[in-house]
Amino acid sequence: MPGNPMADSCLVQSYDRLVSLSEADRMFLRALEEHPQDVSAGAVVAEQGSACNDLFVVSSGWCASEITDDAGHCQIVDIHLPGDIIGTREVAFARRLSTLRAVTDTTVCPFPRSRLNTMFQQAPRLSGVFVLIAMRREAILSERIFDLGRRDALSRVCHFLLEIKQRLEDSCTLREDRFEMPLTQQQLADALGLTSVHISRVVRRLRETGVVDMRRGQVRILDARRLKQLARMNEEYLDLDTSWIEGASPLAVDPSMLDGQPESALPELDGVALPQTVVEDRDDPAGPGSADEPARPTREPSAR
C-alpha cells in the first residue's frame, strides 16, 4: 500500500504514484535526500564541464539546466521541479554537459551516482521506474526539438505551460489550475528558442483573449480547452506505461539493513560544496505588468 503522502517527499510520492512501493523502497528513496543543501535563487549548483560524481534530488524549488557556448549564448535545455532527479543523462559521462542553476530558492539533495548500483542490483521495481522517468525526460526533449522546428511562438508557450502543469500534478505540488511560474521572460525565451519580445506578446495575447492570466510569477488557466487547442499538444509523451514493471520485485534488502548499515547498503555521500553567491536575475519575472507595457527585449529578435 502507498505510504502516507503527507509524510513523504515529492520524490517518494512521484514514484508511489507510478507503482506500489514497499517500505524498503521508500526507505531507499528517502535516503537519497539525507543531505539537503539550500541554494539561493540564481546560484550555480554544478558547473558545465565539472566532474560528474553526483546526482541531485530537487526537494523544493525550481532549477534549470543550461548550456553556454564560448560566445556566451545560453540555451536552457531542462527545467527541474520538486521530486525530479537531476543528472540522469550525465551519469554516462565524466564531465557535466550543462550548468545546473537554481531558478528559485531551492533545496537540492546530492547523492553519489555509485548509489545507483545498489538500486540496479537489488531493487528491480525502483530501477524500472527510474528508467521510465529518465525516458520521459528524453521524450520531453524530443518535444522541445519539435517546438523549435514546427511550432510557432504561441503554440510553444501554450505547450510549455501545459507540460509544466502536468509535471507539477505528477509531483503533487499543483493546486487546481493555478501554479507558480518563477521563470523570467528571458529564461522562458532561452528555454523555448524565442526572444523576450515574443514571450511578452504571447503572454499579453493569452491574457487579453481570456485563455491564461500570467503575471507576478503566477499562472492561472482560464480556458483549458482553448489552451490545449493552441498548444497542438499530444499528451501521450507524459503518460507513462508501468504495466511492464508491475510484476517486478520490490527492494531486495531488509529495511533494517538500510537503517543500520548505511556504509555497506548505501554508499556515503561525497562532499559537495555549493556556492553561496547569487547571480542576479537577467530580466523581470515573466509576464508584463500591463498590456500597455510590453517587456523590453534584451537581445535582437530573431527572424522567424
PDB file of C-alpha atoms in Angstrom:
ATOM      1  CA  MET A   1       0.000   0.000   0.000  1.00  0.00           C
ATOM      2  CA  PRO A   2       1.284   3.504  -0.697  1.00  0.00           C
ATOM      3  CA  GLY A   3       2.714   5.389   2.250  1.00  0.00           C
ATOM      4  CA  ASN A   4       1.180   8.418   3.869  1.00  0.00           C
ATOM      5  CA  PRO A   5       1.624  11.171   1.235  1.00  0.00           C
ATOM      6  CA  MET A   6       1.799  13.824   3.950  1.00  0.00           C
ATOM      7  CA  ALA A   7       4.853  12.109   5.456  1.00  0.00           C
ATOM      8  CA  ASP A   8       6.822  11.587   2.252  1.00  0.00           C
ATOM      9  CA  SER A   9       8.769  13.869  -0.060  1.00  0.00           C
ATOM     10  CA  CYS A  10       7.829  14.708  -3.648  1.00  0.00           C
ATOM     11  CA  LEU A  11      10.340  12.089  -4.830  1.00  0.00           C
ATOM     12  CA  VAL A  12       8.687   9.266  -2.873  1.00  0.00           C
ATOM     13  CA  GLN A  13       5.202  10.440  -3.844  1.00  0.00           C
ATOM     14  CA  SER A  14       6.060  10.625  -7.554  1.00  0.00           C
ATOM     15  CA  TYR A  15       7.416   7.054  -7.519  1.00  0.00           C
ATOM     16  CA  ASP A  16       4.498   5.827  -5.405  1.00  0.00           C
ATOM     17  CA  ARG A  17       2.022   7.255  -7.926  1.00  0.00           C
ATOM     18  CA  LEU A  18       3.533   5.019 -10.618  1.00  0.00           C
ATOM     19  CA  VAL A  19       3.983   1.726  -8.738  1.00  0.00           C
ATOM     20  CA  SER A  20       3.157   0.396  -5.301  1.00  0.00           C
ATOM     21  CA  LEU A  21       6.287   0.791  -3.175  1.00  0.00           C
ATOM     22  CA  SER A  22       7.393  -1.407  -0.310  1.00  0.00           C
ATOM     23  CA  GLU A  23       8.632   0.193   2.895  1.00  0.00           C
ATOM     24  CA  ALA A  24      12.184  -0.760   1.893  1.00  0.00           C
ATOM     25  CA  ASP A  25      11.664   1.022  -1.442  1.00  0.00           C
ATOM     26  CA  ARG A  26      10.551   4.157   0.390  1.00  0.00           C
ATOM     27  CA  MET A  27      13.482   3.984   2.774  1.00  0.00           C
ATOM     28  CA  PHE A  28      15.889   3.786  -0.148  1.00  0.00           C
ATOM     29  CA  LEU A  29      14.340   6.845  -1.814  1.00  0.00           C
ATOM     30  CA  ARG A  30      14.284   8.794   1.452  1.00  0.00           C
ATOM     31  CA  ALA A  31      17.972   8.012   1.894  1.00  0.00           C
ATOM     32  CA  LEU A  32      18.695   9.885  -1.354  1.00  0.00           C
ATOM     33  CA  GLU A  33      17.517  13.058   0.405  1.00  0.00           C
ATOM     34  CA  GLU A  34      19.552  12.644   3.586  1.00  0.00           C
ATOM     35  CA  HIS A  35      21.913  15.534   2.808  1.00  0.00           C
ATOM     36  CA  PRO A  36      19.809  18.580   1.847  1.00  0.00           C
ATOM     37  CA  GLN A  37      21.578  21.723   0.678  1.00  0.00           C
ATOM     38  CA  ASP A  38      19.836  25.097   0.497  1.00  0.00           C
ATOM     39  CA  VAL A  39      20.727  27.112  -2.600  1.00  0.00           C
ATOM     40  CA  SER A  40      19.813  30.753  -3.247  1.00  0.00           C
ATOM     41  CA  ALA A  41      17.941  31.768  -6.391  1.00  0.00           C
ATOM     42  CA  GLY A  42      20.368  32.355  -9.250  1.00  0.00           C
ATOM     43  CA  ALA A  43      23.243  30.420  -7.676  1.00  0.00           C
ATOM     44  CA  VAL A  44      25.082  27.734  -9.624  1.00  0.00           C
ATOM     45  CA  VAL A  45      24.727  24.246  -8.153  1.00  0.00           C
ATOM     46  CA  ALA A  46      27.064  22.495 -10.604  1.00  0.00           C
ATOM     47  CA  GLU A  47      29.123  23.937 -13.458  1.00  0.00           C
ATOM     48  CA  GLN A  48      29.175  22.718 -17.040  1.00  0.00           C
ATOM     49  CA  GLY A  49      32.426  20.797 -17.524  1.00  0.00           C
ATOM     50  CA  SER A  50      32.911  19.964 -13.833  1.00  0.00           C
ATOM     51  CA  ALA A  51      33.354  16.390 -12.596  1.00  0.00           C
ATOM     52  CA  CYS A  52      30.100  14.431 -12.695  1.00  0.00           C
ATOM     53  CA  ASN A  53      30.243  12.493  -9.428  1.00  0.00           C
ATOM     54  CA  ASP A  54      26.786  13.217  -8.034  1.00  0.00           C
ATOM     55  CA  LEU A  55      23.141  13.375  -8.979  1.00  0.00           C
ATOM     56  CA  PHE A  56      20.664  15.688  -7.246  1.00  0.00           C
ATOM     57  CA  VAL A  57      17.128  15.311  -5.949  1.00  0.00           C
ATOM     58  CA  VAL A  58      15.079  18.520  -6.020  1.00  0.00           C
ATOM     59  CA  SER A  59      13.296  18.601  -2.669  1.00  0.00           C
ATOM     60  CA  SER A  60      11.790  22.065  -3.154  1.00  0.00           C
ATOM     61  CA  GLY A  61      12.010  24.940  -5.614  1.00  0.00           C
ATOM     62  CA  TRP A  62      12.885  25.059  -9.313  1.00  0.00           C
ATOM     63  CA  CYS A  63      16.207  24.536 -11.102  1.00  0.00           C
ATOM     64  CA  ALA A  64      17.294  24.824 -14.726  1.00  0.00           C
ATOM     65  CA  SER A  65      19.982  23.094 -16.769  1.00  0.00           C
ATOM     66  CA  GLU A  66      21.615  25.430 -19.273  1.00  0.00           C
ATOM     67  CA  ILE A  67      24.312  25.110 -21.918  1.00  0.00           C
ATOM     68  CA  THR A  68      26.527  28.084 -22.742  1.00  0.00           C
ATOM     69  CA  ASP A  69      28.904  28.290 -25.697  1.00  0.00           C
ATOM     70  CA  ASP A  70      32.216  30.141 -25.977  1.00  0.00           C
ATOM     71  CA  ALA A  71      30.416  33.235 -27.275  1.00  0.00           C
ATOM     72  CA  GLY A  72      28.214  33.389 -24.171  1.00  0.00           C
ATOM     73  CA  HIS A  73      24.988  32.251 -25.842  1.00  0.00           C
ATOM     74  CA  CYS A  74      22.770  30.403 -23.363  1.00  0.00           C
ATOM     75  CA  GLN A  75      20.121  27.757 -24.023  1.00  0.00           C
ATOM     76  CA  ILE A  76      18.023  26.316 -21.201  1.00  0.00           C
ATOM     77  CA  VAL A  77      17.664  22.619 -22.002  1.00  0.00           C
ATOM     78  CA  ASP A  78      15.722  21.410 -18.982  1.00  0.00           C
ATOM     79  CA  ILE A  79      13.535  22.653 -16.133  1.00  0.00           C
ATOM     80  CA  HIS A  80      13.645  20.672 -12.882  1.00  0.00           C
ATOM     81  CA  LEU A  81      10.731  20.578 -10.437  1.00  0.00           C
ATOM     82  CA  PRO A  82      10.254  19.133  -6.928  1.00  0.00           C
ATOM     83  CA  GLY A  83      10.687  15.359  -6.964  1.00  0.00           C
ATOM     84  CA  ASP A  84      12.971  15.337 -10.017  1.00  0.00           C
ATOM     85  CA  ILE A  85      16.301  13.525 -10.022  1.00  0.00           C
ATOM     86  CA  ILE A  86      18.812  15.665 -11.911  1.00  0.00           C
ATOM     87  CA  GLY A  87      21.695  14.141 -13.818  1.00  0.00           C
ATOM     88  CA  THR A  88      20.210  11.006 -15.365  1.00  0.00           C
ATOM     89  CA  ARG A  89      21.647  11.952 -18.771  1.00  0.00           C
ATOM     90  CA  GLU A  90      25.072  12.740 -17.353  1.00  0.00           C
ATOM     91  CA  VAL A  91      25.777   9.548 -15.400  1.00  0.00           C
ATOM     92  CA  ALA A  92      27.376   8.159 -18.564  1.00  0.00           C
ATOM     93  CA  PHE A  93      29.962  10.956 -18.705  1.00  0.00           C
ATOM     94  CA  ALA A  94      32.928  12.032 -16.610  1.00  0.00           C
ATOM     95  CA  ARG A  95      32.121  15.747 -17.029  1.00  0.00           C
ATOM     96  CA  ARG A  96      28.840  17.619 -16.753  1.00  0.00           C
ATOM     97  CA  LEU A  97      27.203  18.518 -20.044  1.00  0.00           C
ATOM     98  CA  SER A  98      25.329  21.537 -18.664  1.00  0.00           C
ATOM     99  CA  THR A  99      25.285  24.015 -15.796  1.00  0.00           C
ATOM    100  CA  LEU A 100      22.695  23.452 -13.083  1.00  0.00           C
ATOM    101  CA  ARG A 101      21.317  26.719 -11.702  1.00  0.00           C
ATOM    102  CA  ALA A 102      18.688  27.415  -9.040  1.00  0.00           C
ATOM    103  CA  VAL A 103      15.760  29.368 -10.500  1.00  0.00           C
ATOM    104  CA  THR A 104      14.215  29.952  -7.065  1.00  0.00           C
ATOM    105  CA  ASP A 105      15.473  29.457  -3.537  1.00  0.00           C
ATOM    106  CA  THR A 106      15.886  25.715  -3.736  1.00  0.00           C
ATOM    107  CA  THR A 107      16.728  22.677  -1.643  1.00  0.00           C
ATOM    108  CA  VAL A 108      18.693  20.015  -3.502  1.00  0.00           C
ATOM    109  CA  CYS A 109      19.980  16.731  -2.129  1.00  0.00           C
ATOM    110  CA  PRO A 110      23.189  15.447  -3.743  1.00  0.00           C
ATOM    111  CA  PHE A 111      23.943  11.736  -3.764  1.00  0.00           C
ATOM    112  CA  PRO A 112      26.789   9.805  -5.452  1.00  0.00           C
ATOM    113  CA  ARG A 113      25.962   8.204  -8.767  1.00  0.00           C
ATOM    114  CA  SER A 114      27.507   4.995  -7.412  1.00  0.00           C
ATOM    115  CA  ARG A 115      24.367   4.656  -5.280  1.00  0.00           C
ATOM    116  CA  LEU A 116      22.515   3.716  -8.453  1.00  0.00           C
ATOM    117  CA  ASN A 117      24.467   0.435  -8.385  1.00  0.00           C
ATOM    118  CA  THR A 118      22.574  -0.587  -5.243  1.00  0.00           C
ATOM    119  CA  MET A 119      19.251   0.187  -6.880  1.00  0.00           C
ATOM    120  CA  PHE A 120      20.056  -1.617 -10.132  1.00  0.00           C
ATOM    121  CA  GLN A 121      21.327  -4.698  -8.296  1.00  0.00           C
ATOM    122  CA  GLN A 122      18.737  -5.002  -5.537  1.00  0.00           C
ATOM    123  CA  ALA A 123      15.618  -3.029  -6.478  1.00  0.00           C
ATOM    124  CA  PRO A 124      14.172  -4.101  -9.867  1.00  0.00           C
ATOM    125  CA  ARG A 125      10.934  -2.162  -9.385  1.00  0.00           C
ATOM    126  CA  LEU A 126      12.662   1.092  -8.444  1.00  0.00           C
ATOM    127  CA  SER A 127      15.091   0.583 -11.318  1.00  0.00           C
ATOM    128  CA  GLY A 128      12.177   0.220 -13.723  1.00  0.00           C
ATOM    129  CA  VAL A 129      10.582   3.459 -12.511  1.00  0.00           C
ATOM    130  CA  PHE A 130      13.948   5.218 -12.735  1.00  0.00           C
ATOM    131  CA  VAL A 131      14.228   4.153 -16.388  1.00  0.00           C
ATOM    132  CA  LEU A 132      10.628   5.224 -17.089  1.00  0.00           C
ATOM    133  CA  ILE A 133      11.202   8.696 -15.690  1.00  0.00           C
ATOM    134  CA  ALA A 134      14.533   9.054 -17.495  1.00  0.00           C
ATOM    135  CA  MET A 135      12.858   8.116 -20.781  1.00  0.00           C
ATOM    136  CA  ARG A 136      10.119  10.671 -20.178  1.00  0.00           C
ATOM    137  CA  ARG A 137      12.853  13.292 -19.825  1.00  0.00           C
ATOM    138  CA  GLU A 138      14.115  12.248 -23.260  1.00  0.00           C
ATOM    139  CA  ALA A 139      10.572  12.458 -24.653  1.00  0.00           C
ATOM    140  CA  ILE A 140      10.258  15.992 -23.268  1.00  0.00           C
ATOM    141  CA  LEU A 141      13.488  16.946 -25.031  1.00  0.00           C
ATOM    142  CA  SER A 142      12.127  15.457 -28.265  1.00  0.00           C
ATOM    143  CA  GLU A 143       9.048  17.651 -27.906  1.00  0.00           C
ATOM    144  CA  ARG A 144      11.320  20.642 -27.401  1.00  0.00           C
ATOM    145  CA  ILE A 145      13.061  19.829 -30.692  1.00  0.00           C
ATOM    146  CA  PHE A 146       9.646  19.699 -32.374  1.00  0.00           C
ATOM    147  CA  ASP A 147       8.893  23.070 -30.752  1.00  0.00           C
ATOM    148  CA  LEU A 148      11.941  24.629 -32.361  1.00  0.00           C
ATOM    149  CA  GLY A 149      11.207  23.199 -35.779  1.00  0.00           C
ATOM    150  CA  ARG A 150       7.432  23.191 -36.161  1.00  0.00           C
ATOM    151  CA  ARG A 151       5.558  25.209 -33.510  1.00  0.00           C
ATOM    152  CA  ASP A 152       5.104  28.961 -33.638  1.00  0.00           C
ATOM    153  CA  ALA A 153       5.681  31.204 -30.614  1.00  0.00           C
ATOM    154  CA  LEU A 154       2.077  30.985 -29.381  1.00  0.00           C
ATOM    155  CA  SER A 155       1.970  27.189 -29.574  1.00  0.00           C
ATOM    156  CA  ARG A 156       5.363  26.837 -27.886  1.00  0.00           C
ATOM    157  CA  VAL A 157       4.341  28.896 -24.868  1.00  0.00           C
ATOM    158  CA  CYS A 158       0.959  27.142 -24.552  1.00  0.00           C
ATOM    159  CA  HIS A 159       2.584  23.724 -24.893  1.00  0.00           C
ATOM    160  CA  PHE A 160       5.185  24.593 -22.256  1.00  0.00           C
ATOM    161  CA  LEU A 161       2.544  25.791 -19.775  1.00  0.00           C
ATOM    162  CA  LEU A 162       0.514  22.588 -20.154  1.00  0.00           C
ATOM    163  CA  GLU A 163       3.630  20.458 -19.798  1.00  0.00           C
ATOM    164  CA  ILE A 164       4.675  22.239 -16.593  1.00  0.00           C
ATOM    165  CA  LYS A 165       1.128  21.919 -15.238  1.00  0.00           C
ATOM    166  CA  GLN A 166       1.128  18.156 -15.858  1.00  0.00           C
ATOM    167  CA  ARG A 167       4.548  17.716 -14.286  1.00  0.00           C
ATOM    168  CA  LEU A 168       3.505  19.687 -11.203  1.00  0.00           C
ATOM    169  CA  GLU A 169       0.446  17.448 -10.891  1.00  0.00           C
ATOM    170  CA  ASP A 170       2.713  14.399 -11.036  1.00  0.00           C
ATOM    171  CA  SER A 171       4.910  15.831  -8.283  1.00  0.00           C
ATOM    172  CA  CYS A 172       1.858  16.566  -6.093  1.00  0.00           C
ATOM    173  CA  THR A 173       2.617  20.307  -5.945  1.00  0.00           C
ATOM    174  CA  LEU A 174      -0.204  21.680  -8.124  1.00  0.00           C
ATOM    175  CA  ARG A 175      -3.194  23.428  -6.599  1.00  0.00           C
ATOM    176  CA  GLU A 176      -6.132  23.429  -9.044  1.00  0.00           C
ATOM    177  CA  ASP A 177      -5.461  25.404 -12.249  1.00  0.00           C
ATOM    178  CA  ARG A 178      -3.106  27.922 -10.686  1.00  0.00           C
ATOM    179  CA  PHE A 179       0.625  27.389 -10.330  1.00  0.00           C
ATOM    180  CA  GLU A 180       3.865  29.227  -9.756  1.00  0.00           C
ATOM    181  CA  MET A 181       5.897  30.383 -12.761  1.00  0.00           C
ATOM    182  CA  PRO A 182       9.172  31.788 -11.403  1.00  0.00           C
ATOM    183  CA  LEU A 183      10.941  31.869 -14.777  1.00  0.00           C
ATOM    184  CA  THR A 184      11.766  35.325 -16.088  1.00  0.00           C
ATOM    185  CA  GLN A 185      10.770  36.325 -19.597  1.00  0.00           C
ATOM    186  CA  GLN A 186      14.369  35.870 -20.714  1.00  0.00           C
ATOM    187  CA  GLN A 187      14.554  32.411 -19.138  1.00  0.00           C
ATOM    188  CA  LEU A 188      11.334  31.415 -20.904  1.00  0.00           C
ATOM    189  CA  ALA A 189      12.819  32.728 -24.135  1.00  0.00           C
ATOM    190  CA  ASP A 190      16.035  30.761 -23.570  1.00  0.00           C
ATOM    191  CA  ALA A 191      14.029  27.594 -22.908  1.00  0.00           C
ATOM    192  CA  LEU A 192      11.758  27.932 -25.952  1.00  0.00           C
ATOM    193  CA  GLY A 193      14.133  29.344 -28.557  1.00  0.00           C
ATOM    194  CA  LEU A 194      12.348  32.704 -28.675  1.00  0.00           C
ATOM    195  CA  THR A 195      13.079  36.290 -27.645  1.00  0.00           C
ATOM    196  CA  SER A 196      11.692  38.144 -24.654  1.00  0.00           C
ATOM    197  CA  VAL A 197       9.673  40.232 -27.147  1.00  0.00           C
ATOM    198  CA  HIS A 198       7.943  37.068 -28.407  1.00  0.00           C
ATOM    199  CA  ILE A 199       7.200  35.997 -24.828  1.00  0.00           C
ATOM    200  CA  SER A 200       5.756  39.398 -23.909  1.00  0.00           C
ATOM    201  CA  ARG A 201       3.452  39.444 -26.937  1.00  0.00           C
ATOM    202  CA  VAL A 202       2.220  35.882 -26.372  1.00  0.00           C
ATOM    203  CA  VAL A 203       1.581  36.447 -22.653  1.00  0.00           C
ATOM    204  CA  ARG A 204      -0.420  39.595 -23.430  1.00  0.00           C
ATOM    205  CA  ARG A 205      -2.429  37.837 -26.144  1.00  0.00           C
ATOM    206  CA  LEU A 206      -3.294  34.894 -23.867  1.00  0.00           C
ATOM    207  CA  ARG A 207      -4.473  37.269 -21.162  1.00  0.00           C
ATOM    208  CA  GLU A 208      -6.490  39.519 -23.480  1.00  0.00           C
ATOM    209  CA  THR A 209      -8.259  36.525 -25.083  1.00  0.00           C
ATOM    210  CA  GLY A 210      -9.146  35.016 -21.701  1.00  0.00           C
ATOM    211  CA  VAL A 211      -7.055  31.853 -22.047  1.00  0.00           C
ATOM    212  CA  VAL A 212      -4.341  32.317 -19.417  1.00  0.00           C
ATOM    213  CA  ASP A 213      -3.633  35.013 -16.852  1.00  0.00           C
ATOM    214  CA  MET A 214       0.128  35.057 -16.366  1.00  0.00           C
ATOM    215  CA  ARG A 215       1.573  37.759 -14.159  1.00  0.00           C
ATOM    216  CA  ARG A 216       3.603  38.348 -10.999  1.00  0.00           C
ATOM    217  CA  GLY A 217       5.125  34.886 -11.154  1.00  0.00           C
ATOM    218  CA  GLN A 218       1.752  33.092 -11.197  1.00  0.00           C
ATOM    219  CA  VAL A 219      -0.141  31.274 -13.954  1.00  0.00           C
ATOM    220  CA  ARG A 220      -3.918  30.876 -13.831  1.00  0.00           C
ATOM    221  CA  ILE A 221      -5.526  28.826 -16.592  1.00  0.00           C
ATOM    222  CA  LEU A 222      -8.861  30.372 -17.552  1.00  0.00           C
ATOM    223  CA  ASP A 223      -9.803  28.270 -20.600  1.00  0.00           C
ATOM    224  CA  ALA A 224      -8.105  24.853 -20.514  1.00  0.00           C
ATOM    225  CA  ARG A 225      -9.839  23.623 -23.672  1.00  0.00           C
ATOM    226  CA  ARG A 226      -8.679  26.580 -25.744  1.00  0.00           C
ATOM    227  CA  LEU A 227      -5.171  26.342 -24.283  1.00  0.00           C
ATOM    228  CA  LYS A 228      -4.889  22.723 -25.447  1.00  0.00           C
ATOM    229  CA  GLN A 229      -6.092  23.692 -28.919  1.00  0.00           C
ATOM    230  CA  LEU A 230      -3.486  26.436 -29.199  1.00  0.00           C
ATOM    231  CA  ALA A 231      -0.728  24.137 -27.925  1.00  0.00           C
ATOM    232  CA  ARG A 232      -1.473  21.406 -30.501  1.00  0.00           C
ATOM    233  CA  MET A 233      -0.393  19.017 -27.773  1.00  0.00           C
ATOM    234  CA  ASN A 234      -0.274  15.235 -27.794  1.00  0.00           C
ATOM    235  CA  GLU A 235      -0.106  14.343 -24.093  1.00  0.00           C
ATOM    236  CA  GLU A 236       0.926  10.727 -24.673  1.00  0.00           C
ATOM    237  CA  TYR A 237       4.603  11.550 -24.153  1.00  0.00           C
ATOM    238  CA  LEU A 238       3.827  12.404 -20.499  1.00  0.00           C
ATOM    239  CA  ASP A 239       1.643   9.330 -19.862  1.00  0.00           C
ATOM    240  CA  LEU A 240       3.967   6.582 -18.629  1.00  0.00           C
ATOM    241  CA  ASP A 241       3.119   2.893 -19.147  1.00  0.00           C
ATOM    242  CA  THR A 242       4.071   0.996 -15.983  1.00  0.00           C
ATOM    243  CA  SER A 243       2.478  -2.320 -16.989  1.00  0.00           C
ATOM    244  CA  TRP A 244       5.794  -3.972 -17.816  1.00  0.00           C
ATOM    245  CA  ILE A 245       7.244  -3.340 -14.339  1.00  0.00           C
ATOM    246  CA  GLU A 246       4.169  -4.069 -12.201  1.00  0.00           C
ATOM    247  CA  GLY A 247       5.429  -7.589 -11.533  1.00  0.00           C
ATOM    248  CA  ALA A 248       8.985  -6.542 -10.697  1.00  0.00           C
ATOM    249  CA  SER A 249      10.219  -7.290  -7.205  1.00  0.00           C
ATOM    250  CA  PRO A 250      10.493  -4.562  -4.576  1.00  0.00           C
ATOM    251  CA  LEU A 251      13.810  -3.725  -2.961  1.00  0.00           C
ATOM    252  CA  ALA A 252      15.561  -6.971  -2.003  1.00  0.00           C
ATOM    253  CA  VAL A 253      17.108  -5.505   1.147  1.00  0.00           C
ATOM    254  CA  ASP A 254      15.732  -5.652   4.666  1.00  0.00           C
ATOM    255  CA  PRO A 255      14.851  -2.111   5.860  1.00  0.00           C
ATOM    256  CA  SER A 256      16.917  -2.662   8.996  1.00  0.00           C
ATOM    257  CA  MET A 257      19.965  -3.161   6.795  1.00  0.00           C
ATOM    258  CA  LEU A 258      19.424   0.236   5.199  1.00  0.00           C
ATOM    259  CA  ASP A 259      18.996   1.854   8.589  1.00  0.00           C
ATOM    260  CA  GLY A 260      21.734   0.062  10.466  1.00  0.00           C
ATOM    261  CA  GLN A 261      24.493  -0.332   7.877  1.00  0.00           C
ATOM    262  CA  PRO A 262      24.461   2.686   5.553  1.00  0.00           C
ATOM    263  CA  GLU A 263      28.152   2.256   4.777  1.00  0.00           C
ATOM    264  CA  SER A 264      27.534  -1.114   3.096  1.00  0.00           C
ATOM    265  CA  ALA A 265      23.969  -0.807   1.818  1.00  0.00           C
ATOM    266  CA  LEU A 266      24.118   2.823   0.747  1.00  0.00           C
ATOM    267  CA  PRO A 267      27.479   4.394  -0.137  1.00  0.00           C
ATOM    268  CA  GLU A 268      28.385   7.512   1.816  1.00  0.00           C
ATOM    269  CA  LEU A 269      27.713  10.826   0.114  1.00  0.00           C
ATOM    270  CA  ASP A 270      30.672  12.595  -1.413  1.00  0.00           C
ATOM    271  CA  GLY A 271      31.032  16.145  -0.131  1.00  0.00           C
ATOM    272  CA  VAL A 272      29.543  18.772  -2.432  1.00  0.00           C
ATOM    273  CA  ALA A 273      30.434  22.410  -1.878  1.00  0.00           C
ATOM    274  CA  LEU A 274      27.679  24.649  -3.186  1.00  0.00           C
ATOM    275  CA  PRO A 275      28.424  28.300  -3.895  1.00  0.00           C
ATOM    276  CA  GLN A 276      26.785  30.908  -1.697  1.00  0.00           C
ATOM    277  CA  THR A 277      26.843  33.753  -4.200  1.00  0.00           C
ATOM    278  CA  VAL A 278      23.675  34.634  -6.026  1.00  0.00           C
ATOM    279  CA  VAL A 279      23.630  35.566  -9.690  1.00  0.00           C
ATOM    280  CA  GLU A 280      21.314  38.468 -10.385  1.00  0.00           C
ATOM    281  CA  ASP A 281      18.226  37.796 -12.491  1.00  0.00           C
ATOM    282  CA  ARG A 282      18.656  38.744 -16.113  1.00  0.00           C
ATOM    283  CA  ASP A 283      15.114  40.001 -16.532  1.00  0.00           C
ATOM    284  CA  ASP A 284      11.930  40.813 -14.671  1.00  0.00           C
ATOM    285  CA  PRO A 285       9.557  37.955 -13.707  1.00  0.00           C
ATOM    286  CA  ALA A 286       7.580  36.549 -16.615  1.00  0.00           C
ATOM    287  CA  GLY A 287       4.510  38.441 -17.657  1.00  0.00           C
ATOM    288  CA  PRO A 288       4.394  42.151 -18.490  1.00  0.00           C
ATOM    289  CA  GLY A 289       2.974  44.479 -15.870  1.00  0.00           C
ATOM    290  CA  SER A 290       0.168  45.547 -18.183  1.00  0.00           C
ATOM    291  CA  ALA A 291      -0.948  45.257 -21.767  1.00  0.00           C
ATOM    292  CA  ASP A 292       0.397  48.763 -22.354  1.00  0.00           C
ATOM    293  CA  GLU A 293       3.867  47.954 -21.036  1.00  0.00           C
ATOM    294  CA  PRO A 294       5.432  45.174 -23.109  1.00  0.00           C
ATOM    295  CA  ALA A 295       8.758  43.827 -21.898  1.00  0.00           C
ATOM    296  CA  ARG A 296      11.794  45.435 -23.467  1.00  0.00           C
ATOM    297  CA  PRO A 297      13.944  42.975 -25.414  1.00  0.00           C
ATOM    298  CA  THR A 298      17.347  42.069 -24.051  1.00  0.00           C
ATOM    299  CA  ARG A 299      18.606  40.845 -27.391  1.00  0.00           C
ATOM    300  CA  GLU A 300      17.829  41.351 -31.049  1.00  0.00           C
ATOM    301  CA  PRO A 301      14.706  39.452 -32.180  1.00  0.00           C
ATOM    302  CA  SER A 302      15.472  36.579 -34.498  1.00  0.00           C
ATOM    303  CA  ALA A 303      13.801  36.245 -37.873  1.00  0.00           C
ATOM    304  CA  ARG A 304      11.016  33.689 -37.545  1.00  0.00           C
TER     305      ARG A 304
END
